[in-house]
Amino acid sequence: MATSYRRQMATKIRRLTLSTGWLIVALVAGMPLFGVIVGLWPSVPISGADVIRFFAYNGLTLSITNTLFISLAAPLLALYVAFMVYSQYRFNPRWQTLEKRLAPLLSLPHLAVALGLVYLFSSGGMVFNALWGLFDQAAPDWLGLPRKSLFTMVLAISIKEVPFFLLILSALGRQLAIKDWLLQGKALGYTERASWWLLIFPIMLKQSRLALLAAMAYTLSVLDLSLLIGPNIPQLYAVVLYNWQTGFTTYEQANAFLGNLVLLVMLGLLIFSIYVHEWFAVKRLRTNAIMANPFKIARISQIFTAWLGFFSLLTVAILATFLLWSMGWNSQSTLSTANWSFALWQDEWFFMQRPLLNSLNIAFFSSILGVAVTLLALELQQQTKRKLPDYIWLMAILLPQLSMVYGWQVAHTGLSGSYSTGWIILSHLPFTFAYSYLVLRGPFQSLNRHYELVAASFGYTYWQRWWRIRFMLLRPALLSALAIAFSVSVAQYIPTLMIGAGRVTTITTEAVAIASGNEQSITAVYIIVQAALPFIAFLIASILAQRIRGSFDAEHP
């Protein structure tokens, strides 16, 4: 009887534990969908006149068109460039070097890349000023990268998204028999470059749908880049919608509700465009193969053998530019006439301390919580033998931020929530969870269970096996996930701004606020700090991972 009672109690406790775990995971993973649904509930009555006024808004059609163009062009361009880089590096001795640098390159914030390109290549930027300064002349205004334009947006986002797609393609490549397919292509008379496009690209394109949608959803509602380097007349849709969402009049609230609907319709159009592009691309490749037409795009791939060196050099140039600006260089001076000093750093340190501490505090806790919930989600799926589709776990990066965060803001106001770091951490949690899931899913599912079976045969309990074997094997991947989640939290702008109502300042919110003015030197200080935080996180993760591997190898020769 006693044994039977203990078994019943153990079964009940296990069921309660599993139910509690699923509830926690469902709350975190479902927060984005909850935010979108709440945002679609009108806060004011909507009439036909409101709908007419909404669509009659000056410049709305062009704003929507420009936003859709950027959301399509930048991710697709990044995907094609990433595939060309991958095809050139995959069986190259430099592939391991590229894989090691992907995560740190991915950690560089979008804001740093965007402003770095402007600081470097605009008419008043460092490159053209230095070149024209050799002849004691000022660079013409028409020369260089426009400070605010569609082209600048597409260029900045596409450059920044290439490492992201390379990370996705790298994970996909481990699951595909690429070498065998290349040999089959060679047997059919195709060159290796043509075989990459004809045999491998269609498969990878199909399996990259979620990654492509994530990049498109981000571009669709990115606010900081739209404010700083997007066109002014008309403004991109994210800026227009944000202004409505933060308005207080009945007219603005009605437009915010209708604007959310339009944003989701735009997301639907982007999803449709992913399938249309896939169909068209595959059909074009097949036509070229059947008609024996030359693969012109395969020839272009050769250019990207130098991508790693180019991107590394660009990253160093961007950071060096910000450093020089923060030390006294400006568009009117040369390297020899600038008054170099760290006075600006000393002056700004007083104002920077609070945002810096907030950033560290929020990123630290949101990254740890995000990784913990990810481990819980992966473990629950394994325990219950229920593998849910990836899009359920990745909704935070597949849905537009403006829609979901607006819903959170409405709920936060309805709950009379305070403007504290606790609420900001909660708003960052779905994003750190989604990126942690992307990083940990592969290592967790590919763990060799043989070690745990051996441990079970020696009498180890479930939790002993989990902590002493599975956790130990996952430590390098966990460190990478923590570093990426930390970087994601540091770069968050919309959740911090809308949930904190501007009262909880971080390095990112301060950088955007200062960059909106004309204080480029002060902006450079904040951008360097923003870029340094993820770099330090990855450096610490890398050092710890090497020590862990070394100690593990020493204990298990």
XYZ file of C-alpha atoms in Angstrom:
557
model
C 0.000 0.000 0.000
C 2.744 2.423 0.976
C 4.641 1.693 -2.230
C 1.499 2.190 -4.327
C 0.719 5.475 -2.547
C 4.259 6.761 -3.155
C 3.990 5.897 -6.839
C 0.672 7.713 -7.127
C 2.102 10.773 -5.409
C 5.188 10.696 -7.632
C 2.965 10.498 -10.709
C 0.843 13.427 -9.509
C 3.928 15.512 -8.720
C 5.392 14.740 -12.155
C 2.147 15.744 -13.871
C 1.947 18.932 -11.808
C 5.576 19.752 -12.633
C 5.022 19.166 -16.351
C 1.817 21.242 -16.313
C 3.578 24.099 -14.514
C 6.471 23.933 -16.955
C 4.171 24.006 -19.976
C 2.292 26.944 -18.458
C 5.502 28.962 -18.007
C 6.697 28.156 -21.523
C 3.285 28.915 -23.030
C 3.115 32.300 -21.284
C 6.539 33.363 -22.584
C 6.142 31.946 -26.104
C 2.571 33.253 -26.340
C 3.323 36.825 -25.242
C 3.886 38.058 -28.830
C 0.561 36.642 -30.043
C -1.160 38.041 -26.948
C 0.274 41.478 -27.714
C -0.916 41.393 -31.313
C -4.431 40.324 -30.281
C -4.705 43.014 -27.596
C -3.409 45.600 -30.087
C -6.222 44.673 -32.450
C -8.849 45.572 -29.859
C -9.897 49.178 -30.612
C -9.621 51.563 -27.686
C -12.115 53.950 -29.308
C -15.189 53.319 -31.484
C -14.264 53.040 -35.170
C -16.596 54.496 -37.800
C -16.562 54.560 -41.568
C -15.403 58.178 -41.435
C -12.340 57.093 -39.421
C -11.451 54.535 -42.100
C -11.795 57.149 -44.857
C -9.625 59.645 -42.945
C -7.052 56.941 -42.313
C -6.578 56.062 -45.970
C -6.648 59.750 -46.892
C -3.654 60.410 -44.625
C -1.070 62.401 -46.544
C 1.694 60.191 -47.955
C 0.306 56.944 -46.507
C 0.336 54.997 -49.780
C 3.931 55.910 -50.576
C 4.975 55.227 -46.978
C 3.483 51.718 -47.147
C 5.000 51.084 -50.581
C 8.477 52.186 -49.495
C 8.284 50.071 -46.340
C 7.215 46.981 -48.290
C 10.028 47.556 -50.781
C 12.673 47.773 -48.043
C 11.197 44.775 -46.203
C 11.446 42.707 -49.385
C 14.667 43.985 -50.919
C 16.994 44.052 -47.897
C 16.352 40.491 -46.568
C 16.348 38.940 -50.059
C 19.587 40.705 -50.967
C 21.132 39.531 -47.678
C 19.973 35.954 -48.311
C 21.492 35.841 -51.804
C 24.760 37.341 -50.606
C 24.856 34.915 -47.674
C 24.331 31.941 -49.987
C 27.082 33.108 -52.321
C 29.424 33.524 -49.359
C 28.433 30.115 -48.004
C 28.997 28.416 -51.363
C 32.478 29.917 -51.574
C 33.523 29.147 -47.988
C 31.779 25.845 -47.148
C 34.569 23.554 -48.382
C 37.268 26.168 -48.001
C 39.952 25.918 -45.281
C 38.735 29.301 -44.005
C 35.252 27.950 -43.214
C 36.047 27.227 -39.564
C 37.410 30.747 -39.155
C 34.211 32.156 -40.623
C 32.020 30.010 -38.350
C 33.903 31.192 -35.269
C 33.437 34.844 -36.235
C 29.770 34.597 -37.161
C 28.365 35.074 -33.671
C 30.524 38.146 -32.838
C 29.747 39.661 -36.243
C 26.068 38.967 -35.624
C 26.276 40.771 -32.278
C 27.144 44.134 -33.848
C 23.931 46.179 -33.416
C 21.950 47.285 -36.471
C 22.189 50.854 -35.209
C 25.986 50.739 -35.158
C 26.178 49.373 -38.703
C 23.667 51.891 -40.062
C 25.217 54.974 -38.477
C 28.701 53.642 -39.158
C 27.989 53.497 -42.891
C 26.693 57.066 -42.786
C 29.670 58.310 -40.763
C 32.037 56.590 -43.178
C 30.556 57.010 -46.646
C 28.228 60.039 -46.598
C 29.331 63.282 -48.236
C 30.528 64.565 -44.856
C 31.848 61.166 -43.804
C 35.393 60.219 -42.979
C 36.270 58.429 -46.256
C 35.423 61.231 -48.661
C 36.621 63.963 -46.312
C 39.976 62.208 -46.013
C 40.261 61.777 -49.799
C 39.300 65.364 -50.634
C 41.384 66.624 -47.712
C 44.486 65.436 -49.548
C 43.750 68.202 -52.077
C 42.655 70.755 -49.427
C 39.105 70.671 -50.734
C 35.703 69.819 -49.259
C 33.849 66.803 -50.597
C 30.841 67.799 -52.752
C 27.415 67.362 -51.157
C 26.116 65.099 -53.923
C 28.900 62.580 -53.415
C 28.607 59.619 -51.097
C 25.866 57.709 -49.306
C 22.689 59.707 -48.596
C 22.200 60.217 -44.882
C 18.477 59.410 -45.053
C 17.125 57.381 -47.970
C 15.653 54.064 -49.049
C 18.996 53.035 -50.506
C 20.787 53.669 -47.214
C 18.185 51.603 -45.354
C 18.429 48.680 -47.784
C 22.229 48.741 -47.757
C 22.549 48.914 -43.961
C 19.991 46.187 -43.217
C 21.222 43.844 -45.948
C 24.848 44.137 -44.778
C 23.818 43.511 -41.170
C 21.570 40.525 -41.995
C 24.214 38.583 -43.965
C 25.806 37.060 -40.806
C 22.328 36.063 -39.592
C 21.566 34.175 -42.810
C 25.040 32.635 -42.796
C 24.308 31.267 -39.337
C 21.040 29.774 -40.629
C 22.657 28.324 -43.765
C 25.469 26.873 -41.678
C 22.949 25.031 -39.495
C 21.030 23.813 -42.565
C 24.234 22.683 -44.279
C 24.991 20.236 -41.458
C 21.723 18.427 -42.228
C 22.171 18.201 -46.009
C 24.345 15.877 -48.103
C 25.934 18.778 -49.977
C 29.048 16.898 -51.092
C 26.960 14.105 -52.627
C 24.772 16.595 -54.475
C 27.807 18.420 -55.849
C 29.172 15.106 -57.121
C 25.831 14.360 -58.775
C 25.880 17.772 -60.422
C 29.396 17.160 -61.693
C 28.306 13.785 -63.114
C 25.521 15.581 -64.993
C 28.026 17.959 -66.542
C 27.470 21.048 -64.401
C 30.252 23.083 -62.879
C 30.507 23.217 -59.107
C 29.226 26.803 -58.989
C 26.226 25.902 -61.162
C 25.522 22.821 -59.020
C 25.338 25.001 -55.913
C 22.572 27.078 -57.461
C 20.743 24.305 -59.291
C 20.765 21.559 -56.658
C 21.409 23.137 -53.265
C 19.934 26.650 -53.415
C 16.286 25.524 -53.973
C 16.439 23.257 -50.902
C 18.059 25.884 -48.704
C 15.667 28.558 -49.953
C 12.702 26.425 -48.919
C 14.157 25.667 -45.489
C 15.055 29.328 -44.903
C 11.456 30.557 -45.015
C 11.222 31.264 -41.285
C 14.580 33.050 -41.259
C 13.515 35.140 -44.248
C 10.211 35.966 -42.567
C 12.035 36.955 -39.359
C 14.258 39.383 -41.271
C 11.258 40.798 -43.166
C 9.183 41.204 -39.990
C 12.079 43.028 -38.322
C 12.558 45.375 -41.277
C 8.825 45.977 -41.526
C 8.555 47.551 -38.074
C 12.100 48.651 -37.227
C 11.789 52.073 -35.626
C 15.252 53.318 -34.688
C 16.740 52.850 -38.171
C 13.613 54.293 -39.801
C 13.957 57.404 -37.656
C 17.682 57.895 -38.224
C 18.462 56.797 -41.789
C 15.022 56.335 -43.378
C 13.507 58.949 -45.712
C 11.683 61.905 -44.202
C 9.124 62.654 -46.919
C 7.182 60.515 -46.469
C 8.342 58.792 -43.332
C 8.470 55.015 -43.302
C 5.374 53.272 -42.009
C 6.957 52.252 -38.691
C 7.501 55.915 -37.751
C 3.995 56.912 -38.832
C 2.404 54.052 -36.870
C 4.486 54.735 -33.765
C 3.388 58.378 -33.774
C -0.239 57.236 -33.867
C 0.274 54.648 -31.147
C 1.801 57.206 -28.785
C -0.846 59.830 -29.533
C -3.656 60.707 -27.130
C -6.401 62.077 -29.363
C -9.334 59.990 -30.556
C -8.187 60.489 -34.145
C -4.706 59.117 -33.392
C -6.035 56.148 -31.439
C -8.373 55.239 -34.278
C -5.469 55.472 -36.710
C -3.340 53.320 -34.382
C -5.933 50.541 -34.466
C -6.348 50.723 -38.253
C -2.586 51.048 -38.647
C -2.066 47.803 -36.735
C -4.467 46.054 -39.080
C -2.604 47.399 -42.107
C 0.730 46.321 -40.602
C -0.522 42.748 -40.276
C -1.854 42.856 -43.830
C 1.599 43.989 -44.937
C 3.092 41.031 -43.050
C 0.681 38.748 -44.892
C 1.812 40.219 -48.207
C 5.429 39.572 -47.258
C 4.628 35.943 -46.398
C 2.915 35.589 -49.776
C 5.917 37.192 -51.469
C 8.249 34.592 -49.884
C 6.372 31.798 -51.649
C 6.088 33.744 -54.908
C 9.810 34.485 -54.903
C 10.589 30.846 -54.123
C 8.412 29.641 -57.022
C 9.882 32.165 -59.432
C 13.508 31.514 -58.398
C 13.196 27.730 -58.691
C 11.391 28.011 -62.016
C 14.086 30.332 -63.376
C 16.874 28.005 -62.267
C 15.161 25.006 -63.840
C 14.608 26.894 -67.078
C 18.279 27.847 -67.251
C 19.247 24.245 -66.588
C 16.942 22.829 -69.270
C 17.916 25.433 -71.857
C 21.617 25.081 -70.922
C 21.803 28.842 -70.327
C 24.868 30.084 -68.436
C 24.392 30.726 -64.707
C 25.428 34.377 -64.559
C 24.717 34.596 -60.857
C 27.131 31.691 -60.281
C 29.910 33.796 -61.767
C 29.118 36.633 -59.363
C 29.629 34.235 -56.443
C 33.390 34.336 -56.975
C 33.460 37.938 -55.792
C 32.415 36.866 -52.300
C 35.506 34.801 -51.585
C 36.781 37.964 -49.893
C 33.587 38.566 -47.864
C 35.067 37.659 -44.481
C 37.955 40.069 -44.930
C 35.634 42.776 -46.248
C 33.121 42.507 -43.406
C 35.850 42.321 -40.762
C 37.524 45.392 -42.265
C 34.194 47.221 -42.434
C 33.489 46.405 -38.778
C 36.915 47.697 -37.715
C 36.471 50.818 -39.892
C 33.059 51.536 -38.362
C 34.323 51.197 -34.797
C 37.460 53.241 -35.595
C 35.301 55.979 -37.117
C 33.127 56.190 -34.019
C 36.231 56.252 -31.830
C 37.784 59.118 -33.835
C 34.531 61.083 -33.739
C 34.301 60.604 -29.979
C 37.877 61.879 -29.553
C 37.463 65.162 -31.422
C 37.360 64.515 -35.170
C 34.546 66.146 -37.164
C 33.592 66.735 -40.777
C 35.359 70.132 -40.812
C 38.706 68.848 -39.554
C 41.419 66.528 -40.775
C 43.366 63.907 -38.879
C 46.204 66.396 -38.370
C 44.118 69.433 -37.332
C 41.638 67.714 -34.987
C 41.909 68.416 -31.265
C 42.284 64.893 -29.930
C 41.193 64.254 -26.340
C 39.003 62.044 -24.146
C 37.262 65.064 -22.640
C 33.937 64.121 -24.213
C 34.110 60.663 -22.626
C 34.785 62.250 -19.245
C 31.917 64.707 -19.670
C 29.421 62.043 -20.804
C 30.359 59.459 -18.208
C 28.182 61.180 -15.584
C 25.136 61.055 -17.867
C 25.912 57.570 -19.164
C 26.101 55.707 -15.865
C 22.370 55.228 -15.307
C 21.571 54.077 -18.881
C 24.601 51.766 -18.809
C 23.593 50.171 -15.517
C 20.024 49.771 -16.749
C 21.251 48.110 -19.951
C 23.475 45.691 -18.034
C 20.774 44.908 -15.489
C 18.032 44.312 -18.071
C 20.246 42.336 -20.457
C 21.695 40.159 -17.678
C 18.380 39.035 -16.237
C 16.446 38.812 -19.511
C 19.191 36.692 -21.120
C 19.391 34.281 -18.168
C 15.601 33.954 -18.031
C 15.396 33.525 -21.818
C 17.960 30.701 -21.819
C 16.311 29.043 -18.800
C 12.872 29.058 -20.443
C 14.439 27.732 -23.654
C 15.946 24.776 -21.793
C 12.574 24.189 -20.181
C 10.804 24.231 -23.563
C 13.296 21.811 -25.122
C 13.198 19.474 -22.124
C 9.380 19.427 -22.022
C 9.222 18.524 -25.698
C 11.631 15.664 -25.130
C 9.882 14.405 -21.998
C 6.410 14.421 -23.570
C 7.580 13.357 -27.054
C 5.794 16.401 -28.522
C 7.918 18.396 -30.923
C 6.030 21.573 -31.696
C 6.680 23.582 -34.903
C 9.448 26.171 -34.687
C 7.159 29.078 -35.533
C 5.353 28.611 -32.209
C 8.575 29.279 -30.312
C 9.819 32.024 -32.640
C 6.740 34.257 -32.764
C 8.662 37.107 -31.116
C 10.837 37.446 -34.232
C 8.183 36.441 -36.782
C 5.594 39.079 -35.851
C 6.038 42.877 -36.174
C 7.391 44.386 -32.979
C 5.209 47.473 -33.171
C 2.015 45.396 -33.148
C 2.937 43.130 -30.253
C 4.581 45.803 -28.088
C 1.609 48.135 -28.580
C -0.618 45.374 -27.184
C 1.746 44.927 -24.248
C 1.639 48.663 -23.639
C -2.160 48.603 -23.550
C -2.130 45.668 -21.108
C 0.594 47.323 -19.011
C -1.462 50.498 -18.737
C -4.605 48.487 -17.931
C -2.780 46.722 -15.099
C -1.484 50.080 -13.784
C 2.037 48.748 -14.107
C 4.968 50.789 -12.904
C 7.720 52.094 -15.166
C 10.474 49.931 -13.755
C 13.220 47.671 -15.052
C 11.184 44.610 -14.046
C 8.579 45.316 -16.723
C 11.311 46.044 -19.278
C 12.958 42.696 -18.498
C 9.603 41.000 -19.025
C 9.172 42.775 -22.386
C 12.644 41.642 -23.505
C 12.081 38.039 -22.419
C 10.198 36.821 -25.545
C 13.034 38.071 -27.771
C 15.857 36.573 -25.705
C 13.842 33.341 -25.536
C 13.352 33.195 -29.322
C 17.020 33.763 -30.148
C 18.138 31.369 -27.409
C 15.844 28.727 -28.891
C 17.420 29.249 -32.308
C 20.886 28.698 -30.843
C 20.138 25.809 -28.462
C 17.671 23.754 -30.492
C 20.328 22.077 -32.646
C 22.867 21.242 -29.888
C 20.117 20.018 -27.536
C 18.501 17.710 -30.086
C 21.846 16.343 -31.311
C 23.141 15.346 -27.856
C 24.350 11.757 -27.663
C 21.945 10.052 -25.226
C 24.324 7.116 -24.824
C 26.125 8.914 -21.983
C 22.896 9.282 -20.011
C 21.964 5.637 -20.564
C 25.332 4.577 -19.188
C 24.865 6.892 -16.187
C 21.375 5.460 -15.580
C 22.851 1.969 -15.526
C 25.132 3.117 -12.678
C 22.150 4.295 -10.646
C 22.177 8.031 -11.386
C 18.777 9.685 -10.963
C 17.188 11.783 -13.694
C 18.317 15.067 -12.196
C 21.823 13.790 -11.561
C 22.070 12.738 -15.205
C 20.716 16.097 -16.308
C 23.147 18.234 -14.317
C 26.257 16.082 -14.508
C 26.009 15.004 -18.149
C 23.536 16.913 -20.285
C 24.208 20.294 -18.726
C 27.964 19.759 -18.943
C 27.770 18.822 -22.623
C 25.583 21.847 -23.332
C 27.761 24.416 -21.534
C 29.543 25.794 -24.660
C 26.203 26.174 -26.486
C 24.638 27.725 -23.378
C 27.395 30.323 -23.202
C 26.834 31.228 -26.867
C 23.086 31.452 -26.270
C 23.618 33.711 -23.254
C 25.923 35.998 -25.239
C 23.472 36.270 -28.143
C 20.501 36.803 -25.819
C 22.475 39.485 -23.954
C 23.241 41.213 -27.277
C 19.606 41.032 -28.361
C 18.465 42.648 -25.118
C 21.043 45.442 -25.335
C 19.843 46.341 -28.845
C 16.103 46.369 -28.010
C 14.588 49.787 -28.646
C 10.818 49.544 -29.165
C 9.982 47.498 -26.011
C 12.227 49.649 -23.826
C 10.787 52.874 -25.177
C 7.090 51.930 -25.169
C 6.873 49.898 -21.954
C 9.230 52.204 -20.078
C 7.551 55.331 -21.505
C 10.997 56.918 -21.763
C 11.510 56.760 -17.986
C 13.802 53.722 -18.093
C 16.727 54.826 -20.219
C 19.264 52.447 -21.730
C 22.329 52.914 -23.890
C 20.249 52.176 -27.000
C 17.409 54.588 -26.235
C 19.915 57.321 -25.373
C 21.927 56.660 -28.539
C 18.816 56.992 -30.726
C 17.659 60.117 -28.892
C 21.054 61.818 -29.290
C 21.482 60.654 -32.892
C 18.114 62.234 -33.751
C 19.807 65.589 -33.132
C 23.079 66.737 -34.622
C 25.490 65.717 -31.867
C 27.502 63.201 -33.867
C 30.432 63.147 -31.445
C 28.214 62.309 -28.472
C 26.331 59.770 -30.585
C 29.651 58.077 -31.369
C 30.373 57.677 -27.643
C 27.075 55.894 -27.020
C 27.345 53.736 -30.141
C 30.807 52.527 -29.093
C 29.469 51.570 -25.682
C 26.439 49.861 -27.239
C 28.700 47.862 -29.582
C 31.178 47.073 -26.817
C 28.639 45.400 -24.540
C 27.861 42.471 -26.915
C 31.541 42.176 -27.822
C 32.500 41.827 -24.154
C 29.720 39.274 -23.665
C 31.007 37.161 -26.571
C 34.603 37.532 -25.409
C 33.710 36.250 -21.937
C 31.638 33.418 -23.440
C 34.506 32.440 -25.741
C 37.085 32.388 -22.924
C 34.799 30.363 -20.642
C 33.928 27.937 -23.457
C 37.623 27.277 -24.147
C 38.295 26.643 -20.467
C 35.303 24.327 -20.229
C 36.429 22.320 -23.243
C 39.961 22.145 -21.860
C 38.836 20.939 -18.433
C 36.414 18.445 -19.999
C 39.155 17.042 -22.256
C 41.494 16.769 -19.272
C 38.916 14.865 -17.236
C 37.899 12.620 -20.169
C 41.098 11.825 -22.125
